[in-house]
mmCIF file of C-alpha atoms in Angstrom:
data_model
loop_
_atom_site.group_PDB
_atom_site.id
_atom_site.type_symbol
_atom_site.label_atom_id
_atom_site.label_comp_id
_atom_site.label_asym_id
_atom_site.label_seq_id
_atom_site.Cartn_x
_atom_site.Cartn_y
_atom_site.Cartn_z
ATOM 1 C CA CYS A 1 34.274 36.665 -52.916
ATOM 2 C CA GLY A 2 31.246 38.052 -54.732
ATOM 3 C CA GLU A 3 29.439 41.041 -56.142
ATOM 4 C CA GLY A 4 27.523 43.354 -53.817
ATOM 5 C CA GLY A 5 26.385 42.841 -50.232
ATOM 6 C CA SER A 6 28.038 43.689 -46.941
ATOM 7 C CA ASN A 7 30.128 40.616 -46.136
ATOM 8 C CA VAL A 8 31.747 40.839 -42.720
ATOM 9 C CA MET A 9 31.941 37.324 -41.328
ATOM 10 C CA ASP A 10 35.412 35.824 -41.122
ATOM 11 C CA HIS A 11 37.010 33.068 -39.066
ATOM 12 C CA GLN A 12 37.732 35.278 -36.073
ATOM 13 C CA SER A 13 34.271 36.809 -35.954
ATOM 14 C CA LEU A 14 32.763 33.327 -36.218
ATOM 15 C CA LEU A 15 34.855 32.140 -33.269
ATOM 16 C CA SER A 16 34.035 35.245 -31.248
ATOM 17 C CA SER A 17 30.311 34.901 -31.816
ATOM 18 C CA MET A 18 30.415 31.256 -30.711
ATOM 19 C CA GLU A 19 32.487 32.016 -27.604
ATOM 20 C CA LYS A 20 30.079 34.807 -26.700
ATOM 21 C CA PHE A 21 27.412 32.166 -26.264
ATOM 22 C CA GLY A 22 29.607 29.990 -24.065
ATOM 23 C CA THR A 23 30.956 27.260 -26.302
ATOM 24 C CA THR A 24 34.269 26.142 -27.820
ATOM 25 C CA PRO A 25 35.158 24.877 -31.293
ATOM 26 C CA GLU A 26 35.730 21.336 -30.013
ATOM 27 C CA GLU A 27 32.354 21.252 -28.268
ATOM 28 C CA ILE A 28 30.708 22.570 -31.399
ATOM 29 C CA CYS A 29 32.264 19.834 -33.559
ATOM 30 C CA LEU A 30 31.235 17.048 -31.204
ATOM 31 C CA ASN A 31 27.723 18.357 -30.604
ATOM 32 C CA THR A 32 26.896 19.273 -34.200
ATOM 33 C CA LEU A 33 29.043 17.201 -36.559
ATOM 34 C CA GLY A 34 29.233 14.326 -34.081
ATOM 35 C CA VAL A 35 32.988 13.950 -34.465
ATOM 36 C CA GLY A 36 36.131 15.556 -33.078
ATOM 37 C CA ALA A 37 38.344 17.782 -35.189
ATOM 38 C CA ASP A 38 41.131 15.180 -35.099
ATOM 39 C CA LYS A 39 39.046 12.920 -37.358
ATOM 40 C CA ILE A 40 38.647 15.532 -40.108
ATOM 41 C CA HIS A 41 41.077 15.383 -43.048
ATOM 42 C CA GLU A 42 42.539 18.402 -44.850
ATOM 43 C CA ASN A 43 40.754 17.417 -48.078
ATOM 44 C CA ILE A 44 36.981 17.815 -47.850
ATOM 45 C CA LEU A 45 34.456 16.460 -50.328
ATOM 46 C CA LEU A 46 30.900 17.782 -49.904
ATOM 47 C CA SER A 47 27.814 16.455 -51.636
ATOM 48 C CA PRO A 48 24.158 17.241 -50.948
ATOM 49 C CA GLY A 49 22.778 13.941 -52.210
ATOM 50 C CA TRP A 50 25.466 11.536 -53.428
ATOM 51 C CA PHE A 51 26.574 8.598 -51.305
ATOM 52 C CA PRO A 52 30.313 7.842 -51.550
ATOM 53 C CA GLU A 53 29.647 4.419 -53.095
ATOM 54 C CA ARG A 54 28.689 6.306 -56.238
ATOM 55 C CA MET A 55 32.392 7.065 -56.795
ATOM 56 C CA PHE A 56 34.476 4.888 -54.477
ATOM 57 C CA LEU A 57 34.843 1.219 -53.557
ATOM 58 C CA THR A 58 33.324 -0.026 -50.313
ATOM 59 C CA ASP A 59 36.686 -1.009 -48.819
ATOM 60 C CA GLU A 60 37.950 2.572 -49.363
ATOM 61 C CA ILE A 61 35.141 4.034 -47.231
ATOM 62 C CA GLU A 62 35.048 4.289 -43.430
ATOM 63 C CA GLU A 63 31.859 5.611 -41.864
ATOM 64 C CA ILE A 64 32.608 7.922 -38.939
ATOM 65 C CA VAL A 65 29.203 9.564 -38.406
ATOM 66 C CA GLN A 66 26.013 7.744 -39.357
ATOM 67 C CA SER A 67 23.772 10.713 -38.557
ATOM 68 C CA SER A 68 25.089 13.878 -36.932
ATOM 69 C CA PRO A 69 23.257 15.609 -34.052
ATOM 70 C CA LEU A 70 22.662 18.635 -36.291
ATOM 71 C CA PHE A 71 20.991 18.221 -39.696
ATOM 72 C CA GLN A 72 21.745 14.463 -39.730
ATOM 73 C CA TYR A 73 24.912 14.918 -41.772
ATOM 74 C CA LYS A 74 26.501 11.635 -42.845
ATOM 75 C CA ILE A 75 30.307 11.625 -42.692
ATOM 76 C CA TRP A 76 32.909 9.195 -43.968
ATOM 77 C CA ASN A 77 36.697 9.137 -44.216
ATOM 78 C CA ILE A 78 37.912 7.827 -47.550
ATOM 79 C CA THR A 79 41.292 6.786 -48.894
ATOM 80 C CA HIS A 80 41.364 6.537 -52.686
ATOM 81 C CA GLN A 81 44.624 6.123 -54.599
ATOM 82 C CA ASN A 82 46.548 7.127 -51.455
ATOM 83 C CA VAL A 83 44.572 10.368 -51.074
ATOM 84 C CA ASP A 84 42.815 10.862 -47.736
ATOM 85 C CA MET A 85 39.611 12.882 -47.662
ATOM 86 C CA THR A 86 36.617 13.498 -45.430
ATOM 87 C CA TYR A 87 33.294 13.097 -47.246
ATOM 88 C CA VAL A 88 30.162 14.840 -45.954
ATOM 89 C CA LYS A 89 26.687 14.144 -47.351
ATOM 90 C CA THR A 90 24.821 17.244 -46.262
ATOM 91 C CA GLY A 91 21.295 16.898 -47.601
ATOM 92 C CA PHE A 92 19.783 19.341 -50.058
ATOM 93 C CA GLY A 93 19.584 23.127 -49.804
ATOM 94 C CA ALA A 94 21.898 26.076 -49.285
ATOM 95 C CA ALA A 95 21.438 26.325 -45.520
ATOM 96 C CA VAL A 96 22.770 22.866 -44.635
ATOM 97 C CA VAL A 97 25.774 23.267 -46.946
ATOM 98 C CA MET A 98 26.540 26.730 -45.571
ATOM 99 C CA ASP A 99 26.331 25.530 -41.976
ATOM 100 C CA VAL A 100 28.575 22.514 -42.469
ATOM 101 C CA LEU A 101 31.228 24.772 -44.008
ATOM 102 C CA LEU A 102 31.013 27.104 -41.014
ATOM 103 C CA LEU A 103 31.349 24.118 -38.688
ATOM 104 C CA LEU A 104 34.238 22.601 -40.652
ATOM 105 C CA ARG A 105 36.075 25.930 -40.496
ATOM 106 C CA LEU A 106 36.025 25.680 -36.721
ATOM 107 C CA THR A 107 38.071 22.484 -36.918
ATOM 108 C CA GLY A 108 40.993 24.491 -38.294
ATOM 109 C CA ARG A 109 41.980 21.565 -40.506
ATOM 110 C CA CYS A 110 40.402 22.089 -43.937
ATOM 111 C CA LYS A 111 42.834 22.973 -46.740
ATOM 112 C CA LYS A 112 40.790 22.191 -49.878
ATOM 113 C CA ILE A 113 37.049 21.749 -50.345
ATOM 114 C CA LEU A 114 35.448 20.264 -53.420
ATOM 115 C CA PHE A 115 31.674 20.531 -53.777
ATOM 116 C CA ALA A 116 30.380 17.644 -55.913
ATOM 117 C CA SER A 117 26.772 17.397 -56.993
ATOM 118 C CA SER A 118 24.228 17.110 -59.756
ATOM 119 C CA VAL A 119 23.266 20.128 -61.853
ATOM 120 C CA GLY A 120 20.354 20.836 -64.144
ATOM 121 C CA GLY A 121 21.176 21.938 -67.661
ATOM 122 C CA LEU A 122 19.599 25.049 -69.182
ATOM 123 C CA SER A 123 21.416 24.898 -72.504
ATOM 124 C CA GLU A 124 21.205 22.416 -75.367
ATOM 125 C CA GLU A 125 25.000 22.136 -75.220
ATOM 126 C CA LEU A 126 24.856 20.382 -71.840
ATOM 127 C CA GLY A 127 24.240 16.667 -72.216
ATOM 128 C CA ILE A 128 23.105 14.256 -69.521
ATOM 129 C CA GLY A 129 26.238 13.059 -67.724
ATOM 130 C CA ASP A 130 28.492 15.927 -68.879
ATOM 131 C CA ILE A 131 30.624 17.753 -66.329
ATOM 132 C CA VAL A 132 30.070 21.409 -65.445
ATOM 133 C CA LEU A 133 32.529 23.668 -63.616
ATOM 134 C CA PRO A 134 30.750 26.850 -62.461
ATOM 135 C CA VAL A 135 32.679 30.007 -63.292
ATOM 136 C CA TYR A 136 30.231 31.659 -60.951
ATOM 137 C CA SER A 137 27.025 30.783 -59.158
ATOM 138 C CA ALA A 138 24.275 33.303 -58.452
ATOM 139 C CA CYS A 139 22.487 33.444 -55.094
ATOM 140 C CA GLY A 140 18.834 32.583 -55.458
ATOM 141 C CA ASP A 141 18.725 31.298 -51.890
ATOM 142 C CA GLY A 142 17.838 32.880 -48.579
ATOM 143 C CA ALA A 143 20.606 31.329 -46.471
ATOM 144 C CA SER A 144 23.320 33.558 -47.960
ATOM 145 C CA ARG A 145 21.732 36.625 -46.329
ATOM 146 C CA TYR A 146 22.998 35.454 -42.935
ATOM 147 C CA LEU A 147 26.601 35.865 -44.046
ATOM 148 C CA SER A 148 26.118 39.621 -44.356
ATOM 149 C CA ASP A 149 26.227 42.219 -41.599
ATOM 150 C CA ASP A 150 22.733 43.352 -42.533
ATOM 151 C CA PHE A 151 20.890 40.092 -43.067
ATOM 152 C CA LEU A 152 17.824 42.018 -44.231
ATOM 153 C CA SER A 153 19.728 43.385 -47.212
ATOM 154 C CA ASP A 154 18.884 41.920 -50.596
ATOM 155 C CA THR A 155 21.573 39.485 -51.743
ATOM 156 C CA PHE A 156 19.395 37.877 -54.424
ATOM 157 C CA GLY A 157 21.283 37.480 -57.678
ATOM 158 C CA GLU A 158 24.756 38.112 -56.253
ATOM 159 C CA LYS A 159 27.413 36.231 -58.223
ATOM 160 C CA GLN A 160 29.763 34.147 -56.107
ATOM 161 C CA TYR A 161 33.018 32.642 -57.357
ATOM 162 C CA ALA A 162 35.166 29.639 -56.544
ATOM 163 C CA ASP A 163 38.647 30.176 -55.148
ATOM 164 C CA ASN A 164 40.758 31.346 -58.116
ATOM 165 C CA ARG A 165 43.723 29.063 -57.534
ATOM 166 C CA PHE A 166 41.667 25.977 -56.795
ATOM 167 C CA PHE A 167 39.389 26.635 -59.762
ATOM 168 C CA SER A 168 42.435 26.841 -62.036
ATOM 169 C CA ILE A 169 43.605 23.469 -60.738
ATOM 170 C CA LEU A 170 40.122 21.979 -61.176
ATOM 171 C CA THR A 171 39.921 23.285 -64.749
ATOM 172 C CA ARG A 172 43.323 21.889 -65.711
ATOM 173 C CA VAL A 173 42.674 18.491 -64.147
ATOM 174 C CA THR A 174 39.163 18.244 -65.628
ATOM 175 C CA GLU A 175 40.403 19.090 -69.106
ATOM 176 C CA ASN A 176 43.064 16.376 -68.920
ATOM 177 C CA VAL A 177 40.866 13.662 -67.409
ATOM 178 C CA CYS A 178 37.872 14.341 -69.648
ATOM 179 C CA GLY A 179 40.097 14.431 -72.718
ATOM 180 C CA ASN A 180 41.515 11.018 -71.836
ATOM 181 C CA ASN A 181 38.033 9.557 -71.310
ATOM 182 C CA ASN A 182 36.136 11.217 -74.185
ATOM 183 C CA VAL A 183 33.817 13.026 -71.760
ATOM 184 C CA LYS A 184 32.388 16.481 -72.442
ATOM 185 C CA TRP A 185 32.838 19.265 -69.920
ATOM 186 C CA HIS A 186 31.637 22.855 -69.795
ATOM 187 C CA PHE A 187 32.112 26.074 -67.872
ATOM 188 C CA GLY A 188 28.973 26.859 -65.951
ATOM 189 C CA LYS A 189 27.051 30.019 -65.258
ATOM 190 C CA THR A 190 24.882 28.569 -62.547
ATOM 191 C CA PHE A 191 21.793 29.939 -60.828
ATOM 192 C CA CYS A 192 21.069 28.581 -57.352
ATOM 193 C CA THR A 193 17.448 28.122 -56.396
ATOM 194 C CA ASP A 194 15.738 27.338 -53.092
ATOM 195 C CA THR A 195 13.205 25.054 -54.737
ATOM 196 C CA ILE A 196 13.069 22.231 -57.225
ATOM 197 C CA VAL A 197 9.390 22.239 -58.164
ATOM 198 C CA ALA A 198 8.588 25.972 -58.032
ATOM 199 C CA GLN A 199 11.675 26.842 -60.101
ATOM 200 C CA TYR A 200 9.913 25.631 -63.260
ATOM 201 C CA ASN A 201 7.763 28.750 -63.229
ATOM 202 C CA HIS A 202 10.927 30.866 -63.535
ATOM 203 C CA LEU A 203 13.251 28.845 -65.769
ATOM 204 C CA GLU A 204 12.618 30.919 -68.882
ATOM 205 C CA LYS A 205 13.551 34.058 -66.930
ATOM 206 C CA ILE A 206 16.680 32.380 -65.552
ATOM 207 C CA VAL A 207 17.747 31.304 -69.051
ATOM 208 C CA GLY A 208 17.076 34.833 -70.314
ATOM 209 C CA MET A 209 19.417 36.186 -67.640
ATOM 210 C CA GLY A 210 22.263 34.204 -69.205
ATOM 211 C CA TYR A 211 22.513 31.151 -66.958
ATOM 212 C CA ASN A 212 23.206 27.742 -68.502
ATOM 213 C CA SER A 213 22.663 25.576 -65.414
ATOM 214 C CA VAL A 214 20.835 25.444 -62.103
ATOM 215 C CA ASP A 215 21.513 23.913 -58.690
ATOM 216 C CA MET A 216 20.633 24.711 -55.082
ATOM 217 C CA GLU A 217 23.830 25.120 -53.082
ATOM 218 C CA SER A 218 26.992 26.153 -54.952
ATOM 219 C CA ALA A 219 26.550 29.940 -54.531
ATOM 220 C CA ALA A 220 26.190 29.680 -50.762
ATOM 221 C CA ALA A 221 29.158 27.287 -50.691
ATOM 222 C CA PHE A 222 31.342 29.710 -52.667
ATOM 223 C CA LYS A 223 30.289 32.669 -50.543
ATOM 224 C CA THR A 224 30.957 30.866 -47.265
ATOM 225 C CA GLY A 225 34.301 29.486 -48.383
ATOM 226 C CA GLY A 226 35.464 32.847 -49.708
ATOM 227 C CA MET A 227 34.558 34.737 -46.554
ATOM 228 C CA LEU A 228 36.247 32.222 -44.269
ATOM 229 C CA GLY A 229 39.391 31.730 -46.363
ATOM 230 C CA MET A 230 38.579 28.136 -47.331
ATOM 231 C CA PRO A 231 39.668 27.226 -50.896
ATOM 232 C CA ILE A 232 36.569 25.793 -52.562
ATOM 233 C CA ALA A 233 35.425 24.874 -56.076
ATOM 234 C CA ALA A 234 32.524 22.896 -57.534
ATOM 235 C CA LEU A 235 32.472 19.801 -59.734
ATOM 236 C CA LEU A 236 28.979 19.219 -61.113
ATOM 237 C CA ASN A 237 27.439 16.429 -63.193
ATOM 238 C CA VAL A 238 24.448 17.095 -65.465
ATOM 239 C CA SER A 239 21.421 15.114 -64.282
ATOM 240 C CA ASP A 240 18.746 16.653 -66.529
ATOM 241 C CA ASN A 241 18.144 19.424 -69.027
ATOM 242 C CA SER A 242 14.909 21.394 -68.900
ATOM 243 C CA VAL A 243 15.372 23.082 -72.288
ATOM 244 C CA VAL A 244 15.644 19.770 -74.148
ATOM 245 C CA ASP A 245 12.408 17.835 -74.740
ATOM 246 C CA ASN A 246 11.799 14.984 -72.286
ATOM 247 C CA LYS A 247 15.108 15.512 -70.486
ATOM 248 C CA SER A 248 13.912 17.395 -67.403
ATOM 249 C CA LEU A 249 14.252 16.063 -63.872
ATOM 250 C CA MET A 250 10.596 15.052 -63.995
ATOM 251 C CA ASN A 251 11.053 12.844 -67.064
ATOM 252 C CA ARG A 252 12.872 9.571 -67.659
ATOM 253 C CA ARG A 253 16.334 9.712 -69.198
ATOM 254 C CA THR A 254 17.363 7.054 -71.734
ATOM 255 C CA ASP A 255 19.332 3.973 -70.729
ATOM 256 C CA ASP A 256 22.341 5.204 -72.739
ATOM 257 C CA GLU A 257 22.252 8.562 -70.954
ATOM 258 C CA GLN A 258 22.077 6.877 -67.576
ATOM 259 C CA LYS A 259 24.919 4.515 -68.511
ATOM 260 C CA TYR A 260 27.107 7.428 -69.610
ATOM 261 C CA ARG A 261 26.309 9.320 -66.403
ATOM 262 C CA ARG A 262 27.195 6.298 -64.258
ATOM 263 C CA PHE A 263 30.487 5.953 -66.132
ATOM 264 C CA VAL A 264 31.338 9.594 -65.496
ATOM 265 C CA GLY A 265 30.439 9.234 -61.812
ATOM 266 C CA ARG A 266 32.340 6.006 -61.261
ATOM 267 C CA GLU A 267 35.396 6.427 -63.518
ATOM 268 C CA VAL A 268 35.914 10.092 -64.374
ATOM 269 C CA ILE A 269 34.905 12.154 -61.359
ATOM 270 C CA PRO A 270 37.128 10.186 -58.914
ATOM 271 C CA GLN A 271 40.129 10.862 -61.157
ATOM 272 C CA ILE A 272 39.350 14.579 -61.115
ATOM 273 C CA ILE A 273 38.954 14.556 -57.335
ATOM 274 C CA VAL A 274 42.302 12.843 -56.810
ATOM 275 C CA GLY A 275 44.034 15.161 -59.280
ATOM 276 C CA CYS A 276 42.705 18.243 -57.501
ATOM 277 C CA PHE A 277 43.579 17.049 -54.000
ATOM 278 C CA ASN A 278 47.047 15.958 -55.136
ATOM 279 C CA SER A 279 47.829 19.398 -56.601
ATOM 280 C CA SER A 280 49.436 22.144 -54.552
ATOM 281 C CA LEU A 281 47.670 25.475 -54.209
#
């Protein structure tokens, strides 16, 4: 699932550790996610910050958890073009994404997981609104340490990869959909940071290391999914570009850029999601 580190957690060890402290998977789901396993679909869509209305119509969305007991996750069930999926808005940061994946694994129901989020560009080739598919994401977060036997070991910089089969499907579907809609897409080499503001002091170093994009969660998501046998891949949308003048997250993007990004979010990304979930692994 990655390079380096001592990765020992799997589904059975996760269950055993929970049972050791006197709880069951069903209790965990109800008391943390706020919903029983029977409400969770096989297709999972995770997003740190996007609400489902960004991509789907209101009448396709059913809210099932307004604010979960743990981390205040927001959860919906969605049916779009006859595809059922469970949508979880996690909040930002590696830890909350990692934990929801661990919790979802306990339901025993997840078959495919697509992580959908914004990504910052670190290359002039990446335009606002373009799609990025990370080939790998590097751990620049602290949460990933807890997936290793020795959580004091240094996992910083480890490269984590999407599930091979699911990534192949995502690549094929993205190429077809983007080609039909005249939308640019790119393979990503993504660095995952724990901070938005403090990262600016290190962006030149990150670019020099060969990364063309930056987010906060995809490495931890890949690592968790790989260790627990959950097929996962990431579909990212460029929100800003720090190496292009006046295009950083702290600056205003042009109206045309925002219009293009809204089009990609509303028209293109849902097609990719449906194509991925409709494809057999």
